[in-house]
Coordinates of C-alpha atoms in Angstrom, one line a residue:
M54 CA -79.0 -45.3 38.4
S55 CA -82.0 -43.5 39.9
S56 CA -80.5 -44.1 43.5
L57 CA -77.5 -42.0 42.6
P58 CA -77.5 -38.3 42.9
K59 CA -78.6 -36.3 39.8
S60 CA -75.1 -34.7 39.5
V61 CA -73.6 -38.1 39.0
R62 CA -75.9 -39.7 36.5
F63 CA -75.1 -37.7 33.4
P64 CA -71.3 -38.1 33.7
L65 CA -71.7 -41.7 34.5
F66 CA -73.9 -42.2 31.5
I67 CA -71.2 -40.9 29.2
L68 CA -68.6 -43.0 30.7
M69 CA -70.7 -46.0 30.3
L70 CA -71.4 -45.1 26.7
N71 CA -67.7 -44.9 26.1
L72 CA -66.9 -48.3 27.7
F73 CA -69.9 -49.8 25.9
I74 CA -68.7 -48.6 22.4
A75 CA -65.2 -49.9 23.2
L76 CA -66.3 -53.3 24.1
L77 CA -68.7 -53.4 21.3
G78 CA -66.0 -53.9 18.9
Q79 CA -64.5 -56.6 20.9
G80 CA -67.9 -58.3 21.2
M81 CA -68.2 -58.3 17.3
L82 CA -65.1 -60.3 16.9
I83 CA -65.9 -63.2 19.2
P84 CA -68.3 -65.3 17.4
I85 CA -66.6 -64.9 14.0
L86 CA -63.1 -65.4 15.4
P87 CA -62.8 -69.2 14.4
E88 CA -63.9 -68.4 10.8
Y89 CA -61.9 -65.2 10.7
L90 CA -58.6 -66.9 11.8
K91 CA -59.1 -69.6 9.1
L92 CA -58.3 -67.0 6.6
F93 CA -54.9 -66.6 8.1
H94 CA -54.5 -70.4 8.5
A95 CA -54.4 -69.8 12.2
G96 CA -55.9 -71.4 15.5
G97 CA -55.7 -71.2 19.2
T98 CA -52.2 -70.0 19.5
V99 CA -52.7 -67.1 17.2
A100 CA -55.9 -66.0 19.0
G101 CA -54.0 -66.2 22.2
F102 CA -51.3 -63.9 20.7
L103 CA -53.8 -61.4 19.5
V104 CA -55.4 -61.1 22.8
A105 CA -52.0 -61.0 24.5
A106 CA -50.9 -58.0 22.0
F107 CA -53.9 -56.1 23.5
G108 CA -52.9 -56.9 26.9
A109 CA -49.3 -56.0 26.4
A110 CA -50.1 -52.6 25.3
Q111 CA -52.6 -52.1 28.1
F112 CA -50.0 -53.3 30.5
L113 CA -47.3 -50.8 29.2
F114 CA -49.6 -47.8 29.0
S115 CA -51.8 -48.2 32.0
P116 CA -49.3 -46.8 34.4
L117 CA -49.0 -43.8 32.2
G118 CA -52.7 -43.5 32.0
G119 CA -53.2 -43.5 35.6
Q120 CA -50.4 -41.0 36.3
W121 CA -51.5 -38.6 33.4
A122 CA -55.0 -38.8 34.8
D123 CA -53.8 -37.4 38.1
R124 CA -51.6 -34.9 36.4
F125 CA -53.6 -33.5 33.3
G126 CA -57.2 -34.4 34.4
R127 CA -59.7 -37.3 33.5
K128 CA -61.3 -35.9 30.6
K129 CA -58.2 -35.5 28.3
L130 CA -57.2 -39.1 28.9
I131 CA -60.8 -40.4 28.3
M132 CA -60.9 -38.5 25.0
A133 CA -57.6 -39.6 23.9
G134 CA -58.4 -43.2 24.6
M135 CA -61.7 -42.9 22.7
F136 CA -59.9 -41.6 19.6
L137 CA -57.4 -44.4 19.7
V138 CA -60.4 -46.8 19.7
V139 CA -61.6 -45.4 16.5
V140 CA -58.0 -45.8 15.0
S141 CA -57.8 -49.5 16.1
D142 CA -61.2 -50.3 14.7
I143 CA -60.3 -48.8 11.3
I144 CA -57.0 -50.6 11.1
F145 CA -58.7 -53.8 12.1
A146 CA -61.3 -53.2 9.2
L147 CA -58.6 -52.7 6.7
S148 CA -56.1 -55.4 7.7
T149 CA -55.0 -58.0 5.1
S150 CA -52.3 -59.8 7.1
L151 CA -51.8 -60.9 10.7
P152 CA -49.2 -58.2 11.4
L153 CA -51.8 -55.5 10.8
L154 CA -54.3 -57.4 13.2
Y155 CA -51.6 -57.4 15.8
I156 CA -51.0 -53.6 15.1
A157 CA -54.7 -53.0 15.4
R158 CA -54.9 -54.8 18.7
F159 CA -51.9 -53.1 20.1
I160 CA -53.4 -49.8 19.5
G161 CA -56.8 -51.0 21.1
G162 CA -54.7 -51.9 24.1
I163 CA -53.1 -48.4 24.3
S164 CA -56.6 -46.9 24.1
L165 CA -57.9 -48.8 27.0
G166 CA -54.6 -48.3 28.8
L167 CA -55.2 -44.6 28.8
M168 CA -59.0 -44.6 29.1
V169 CA -59.9 -47.1 31.8
P170 CA -57.6 -45.7 34.6
A171 CA -59.1 -42.3 33.8
N172 CA -62.7 -43.7 33.8
L173 CA -62.2 -45.7 37.1
A174 CA -60.7 -42.4 38.7
Y175 CA -63.7 -40.4 37.4
V176 CA -66.1 -42.8 39.0
A177 CA -64.3 -42.7 42.3
D178 CA -64.2 -38.8 42.0
I179 CA -68.1 -38.6 41.6
T180 CA -69.1 -41.3 44.0
T181 CA -68.7 -41.8 47.8
P182 CA -67.4 -44.8 49.6
E183 CA -70.8 -46.0 50.3
T184 CA -71.8 -45.8 46.5
R185 CA -68.6 -46.8 45.1
A186 CA -69.4 -50.5 44.5
K187 CA -72.6 -49.3 42.8
G188 CA -70.7 -47.0 40.4
M189 CA -68.2 -49.6 39.5
G190 CA -71.0 -52.0 39.0
Y191 CA -72.6 -49.6 36.4
F192 CA -69.2 -49.3 35.0
G193 CA -68.9 -53.1 34.4
A194 CA -72.4 -53.3 33.2
A195 CA -71.6 -50.9 30.4
M196 CA -68.7 -53.2 29.4
N197 CA -70.9 -56.3 29.4
L198 CA -73.6 -54.4 27.4
G199 CA -71.1 -54.0 24.6
M200 CA -70.4 -57.7 24.9
V201 CA -74.2 -58.4 24.6
L202 CA -74.9 -56.5 21.6
G203 CA -71.5 -56.9 20.0
P204 CA -71.9 -60.5 18.7
G205 CA -75.5 -60.1 17.3
L206 CA -74.8 -56.7 15.8
G207 CA -71.6 -57.9 14.4
G208 CA -73.2 -60.9 12.7
L209 CA -76.0 -58.8 11.3
I210 CA -73.7 -56.0 9.9
A211 CA -71.3 -58.8 8.7
E212 CA -73.9 -59.7 6.0
M213 CA -72.9 -56.5 4.2
G214 CA -69.2 -57.5 4.4
V215 CA -67.0 -59.1 7.0
R216 CA -65.0 -55.9 7.6
M217 CA -68.2 -53.7 7.9
P218 CA -68.6 -54.1 11.7
Y219 CA -65.4 -52.6 12.5
F220 CA -66.2 -49.5 10.3
F221 CA -69.5 -49.3 12.1
A222 CA -67.8 -49.6 15.5
A223 CA -65.3 -46.9 14.5
G224 CA -68.2 -44.5 13.6
L225 CA -69.7 -45.1 17.0
G226 CA -66.5 -44.6 18.8
L227 CA -66.1 -41.2 17.2
V228 CA -69.6 -40.1 18.2
A229 CA -68.7 -41.2 21.8
A230 CA -65.3 -39.4 21.7
L231 CA -67.3 -36.1 20.7
L232 CA -69.8 -36.7 23.4
T233 CA -67.0 -36.8 25.8
L234 CA -66.6 -33.0 25.3
L235 CA -69.9 -32.7 27.4
L236 CA -68.2 -34.2 30.5
P237 CA -67.3 -31.9 33.2
E238 CA -63.6 -32.2 34.6
T239 CA -63.7 -33.8 38.1
L240 CA -60.1 -33.0 39.0
P241 CA -59.4 -29.3 39.3
P242 CA -55.9 -28.0 38.5
E243 CA -55.1 -27.2 42.1
K244 CA -55.6 -30.8 42.9
R245 CA -53.6 -32.4 40.2
T246 CA -50.2 -33.8 40.8
S247 CA -47.3 -31.3 39.9
S248 CA -44.7 -32.0 37.3
H249 CA -42.0 -32.7 39.8
S250 CA -43.8 -35.9 40.7
K251 CA -42.7 -37.2 37.1
G252 CA -39.5 -38.7 38.6
K253 CA -41.5 -40.7 41.1
G254 CA -42.3 -43.8 39.6
F255 CA -42.9 -42.4 36.2
A256 CA -41.0 -45.3 34.5
I257 CA -43.1 -48.3 34.2
G258 CA -40.5 -50.5 36.1
K259 CA -40.4 -47.9 38.9
Q260 CA -44.2 -47.7 39.2
F261 CA -44.5 -51.4 39.1
W262 CA -41.9 -51.6 41.9
S263 CA -43.7 -48.9 43.9
S264 CA -46.8 -50.9 43.6
F265 CA -45.4 -53.4 46.1
Q266 CA -45.6 -50.8 48.9
V267 CA -49.1 -49.6 48.5
P268 CA -51.6 -50.7 51.1
Y269 CA -53.8 -52.3 48.7
F270 CA -51.2 -54.5 47.0
G271 CA -53.0 -57.6 48.0
Y272 CA -56.0 -56.6 46.1
L273 CA -53.6 -55.9 43.1
L274 CA -52.4 -59.5 43.3
I275 CA -56.0 -60.8 43.3
I276 CA -56.8 -58.7 40.2
L277 CA -53.7 -60.2 38.5
V278 CA -54.3 -64.0 39.3
M279 CA -58.0 -63.6 38.8
T280 CA -57.6 -62.0 35.3
F281 CA -55.0 -64.7 34.5
G282 CA -57.6 -67.4 35.2
L283 CA -60.6 -65.6 33.6
M284 CA -58.8 -65.0 30.3
S285 CA -58.5 -68.8 29.9
Y286 CA -62.3 -68.8 29.3
E287 CA -62.5 -65.8 27.4
T288 CA -59.7 -66.2 24.9
V289 CA -60.6 -69.7 23.5
F290 CA -64.3 -70.0 24.3
S291 CA -65.4 -69.7 20.6
L292 CA -62.8 -72.2 19.5
F293 CA -63.7 -74.5 22.5
A294 CA -67.4 -74.4 21.7
E295 CA -66.7 -75.1 18.1
H296 CA -64.3 -78.1 18.7
K297 CA -65.9 -79.6 21.6
Y298 CA -69.6 -79.1 21.0
G299 CA -69.7 -78.4 17.2
F300 CA -71.5 -75.2 17.7
N301 CA -71.5 -72.5 14.9
A302 CA -71.2 -68.8 15.3
S303 CA -74.8 -68.0 16.0
T304 CA -75.0 -70.6 18.8
I305 CA -71.8 -69.2 20.4
S306 CA -73.3 -65.8 20.0
I307 CA -76.4 -66.9 21.9
I308 CA -74.3 -68.3 24.8
I309 CA -72.1 -65.1 24.9
T310 CA -75.2 -62.8 24.9
M311 CA -76.9 -64.7 27.6
G312 CA -73.8 -64.4 29.7
A313 CA -73.5 -60.7 29.2
I314 CA -77.1 -60.1 29.8
I315 CA -76.6 -62.0 33.3
G316 CA -73.6 -59.8 34.0
I317 CA -75.7 -56.6 33.4
V318 CA -78.5 -57.8 35.7
V319 CA -76.0 -58.8 38.3
Q320 CA -74.0 -55.5 38.2
I321 CA -76.9 -53.1 38.1
W322 CA -79.5 -54.7 40.4
L323 CA -77.8 -57.3 42.5
L324 CA -74.2 -56.0 43.3
D325 CA -74.9 -53.3 45.6
F326 CA -77.5 -55.4 47.5
I327 CA -75.3 -58.3 48.0
V328 CA -72.2 -56.2 49.0
K329 CA -74.3 -54.5 51.6
R330 CA -75.4 -57.8 53.1
M331 CA -72.2 -60.1 52.6
G332 CA -69.5 -57.6 52.6
E333 CA -66.9 -57.2 49.8
I334 CA -64.3 -59.8 51.0
K335 CA -67.0 -62.5 51.5
L336 CA -68.5 -61.9 48.1
I337 CA -65.1 -62.1 46.3
R338 CA -64.2 -65.3 48.0
L339 CA -67.7 -66.8 47.1
S340 CA -67.2 -65.8 43.6
L341 CA -63.7 -67.3 43.4
I342 CA -65.0 -70.6 44.5
I343 CA -68.1 -70.8 42.1
T344 CA -66.4 -69.5 38.9
P345 CA -63.8 -72.5 38.8
I346 CA -66.5 -74.8 39.5
A347 CA -68.5 -73.5 36.5
L348 CA -65.4 -73.8 34.2
L349 CA -65.0 -77.4 35.2
L350 CA -68.7 -78.1 34.6
M351 CA -68.2 -76.9 31.0
L352 CA -65.8 -79.8 30.5
I353 CA -68.7 -82.2 30.9
K354 CA -70.1 -82.5 27.5
V355 CA -74.0 -83.1 27.9
N356 CA -76.0 -80.7 25.6
L357 CA -76.6 -77.1 25.0
L358 CA -78.8 -76.5 27.9
F359 CA -76.2 -77.7 30.3
L360 CA -73.5 -75.6 28.8
L361 CA -75.9 -72.6 29.2
F362 CA -76.4 -73.4 32.9
A363 CA -72.6 -73.7 33.4
S364 CA -72.0 -70.6 31.5
A365 CA -74.7 -68.7 33.3
L366 CA -73.2 -69.7 36.7
Y367 CA -69.8 -68.6 35.4
F368 CA -71.0 -65.2 34.2
A369 CA -73.1 -64.4 37.2
F370 CA -70.3 -64.7 39.8
N371 CA -67.7 -63.3 37.4
A372 CA -69.9 -60.1 37.2
F373 CA -69.4 -59.7 41.0
L374 CA -65.5 -59.9 41.1
R375 CA -64.0 -56.9 39.2
P376 CA -66.2 -54.1 40.4
T377 CA -66.0 -55.3 43.9
V378 CA -62.2 -55.7 44.0
S379 CA -61.9 -52.3 42.1
S380 CA -64.1 -50.8 44.7
L381 CA -61.8 -52.0 47.4
I382 CA -58.8 -50.5 45.7
S383 CA -60.4 -47.3 45.1
K384 CA -61.6 -47.0 48.9
N385 CA -58.0 -47.5 49.9
A386 CA -56.4 -45.1 47.3
G387 CA -57.0 -41.8 49.1
D388 CA -56.6 -38.8 46.8
R389 CA -54.4 -40.7 44.2
Q390 CA -57.3 -42.3 42.4
G391 CA -55.7 -42.0 38.9
Y392 CA -52.5 -43.6 40.3
A393 CA -54.5 -46.5 41.8
S394 CA -56.7 -47.0 38.8
G395 CA -53.5 -47.2 36.6
L396 CA -52.2 -49.9 38.9
N397 CA -55.5 -51.7 38.8
T398 CA -55.4 -51.7 35.0
T399 CA -51.7 -52.6 34.9
Y400 CA -52.1 -55.8 37.0
S401 CA -55.3 -56.7 35.0
S402 CA -53.5 -56.3 31.7
L403 CA -50.5 -58.3 33.0
G404 CA -53.0 -61.2 33.3
T405 CA -54.5 -60.2 30.0
V406 CA -51.0 -60.8 28.4
F407 CA -49.9 -64.1 29.8
G408 CA -53.3 -65.6 30.3
P409 CA -54.2 -65.7 26.6
L410 CA -50.8 -67.0 25.7
V411 CA -51.0 -69.9 28.1
A412 CA -54.6 -70.6 27.2
G413 CA -53.9 -70.6 23.4
L414 CA -50.9 -72.9 23.9
L415 CA -52.8 -75.2 26.1
F416 CA -55.8 -75.3 23.8
D417 CA -53.7 -76.6 21.0
K418 CA -52.6 -79.4 23.2
N419 CA -56.0 -80.2 24.5
V420 CA -59.4 -78.3 24.3
N421 CA -59.9 -79.0 28.0
F422 CA -56.6 -77.8 29.4
P423 CA -57.3 -74.0 29.4
Y424 CA -60.4 -74.5 31.6
I425 CA -58.6 -76.8 34.1
F426 CA -55.7 -74.2 34.2
G427 CA -58.2 -71.3 34.6
A428 CA -60.0 -73.2 37.5
I429 CA -56.6 -73.6 39.3
M430 CA -55.7 -70.0 38.9
L431 CA -59.1 -68.7 40.2
L432 CA -58.8 -70.9 43.3
A433 CA -55.3 -69.5 43.8
A434 CA -56.8 -66.0 43.7
C435 CA -59.3 -67.2 46.4
S436 CA -56.4 -68.1 48.7
L437 CA -54.9 -64.5 48.2
T438 CA -58.0 -62.9 49.7
L439 CA -57.1 -64.4 53.1
K440 CA -53.7 -62.7 53.1
A441 CA -55.2 -59.5 51.6
H442 CA -57.8 -59.2 54.2
R443 CA -55.4 -59.8 57.0
S444 CA -53.0 -57.2 55.7
R445 CA -55.7 -54.7 55.6
K446 CA -57.7 -55.5 58.7
G447 CA -58.6 -52.3 60.8
L448 CA -59.0 -50.1 57.6
P449 CA -62.3 -48.3 57.5
Y450 CA -63.4 -49.4 54.1
T451 CA -62.4 -52.9 54.0
S452 CA -65.7 -54.9 54.7
E453 CA -65.8 -58.5 55.8

């Protein structure tokens, strides 16, 4: 972060802290999910529905989050999202039935639907086109760090009770929400969209339809298909590792922790370097070729070391994807950063809705099917880069 201007470092640190805490709660859930779902006599299908509930809420509220970030400012939306993270964690901690778990996940989806577009817009506000990829990389690294510490911390705190990790995450979320008060607002009132713009695409259907006309629509499609494929890995990995390899929660935590550490290293130290030398489009294409290969390698049961290798390959190139595509979207968004960030999150959450549903259903048919499906979807996303680049050729910020 030292290579960024001093005026950028503190706000970026607060944003990273917010996303870190939001994802910490998610990380706590992953290694204990198979055991936790047994309490409700549930398996892969329910795991898929729980993730889909989160994605559905994010899909519904991301357009509003993006528009409100342009209309009311970034800071208010970030704070609202953080407070809802706290509410979600508390409900999850107190849940005694599946409906309550779904409600908690839905509120959690609302929180990110409001917060993530505002965060992305904030990063775009405080960075230049040249430093945009680096800023998005730090943004992604904070999320990965939450996934690094979540499993281990969740397992440690769970020794005091299985619900304690979520109370702990709620407390951290409250601290982060209060720290957000220190953030300066980056969108002055005179630059905010006026209230008469409310009729323009305010409804989700209208905004989704209007997204077909934006110049970065091809990149939004890549986000959608890419997320659809990646969720096949993330939704059922704990169940996959338990059923196929017989690994317990601690071993699963090691794999996830290793992968998240790799993601942090890639996004903080390698992303900016690689983007400057390869260009964004070529890096995205390469990542969308390597990640499906890694998914298919996981289907070959050898030993823990081989699975760690395949997972490392997956996590490394996955870490390049989202910040690079998000950077391209932001560079082509002009002065509507909140709107573009909302569409980014909308298309991502749409993949988060349907990807887990398909993955959960496929897992209950055969443990290998979600990974085969995910590989196919990622290769499909790779083919979309050709069309997206052709449609945007000539733009100053689309680098080959």
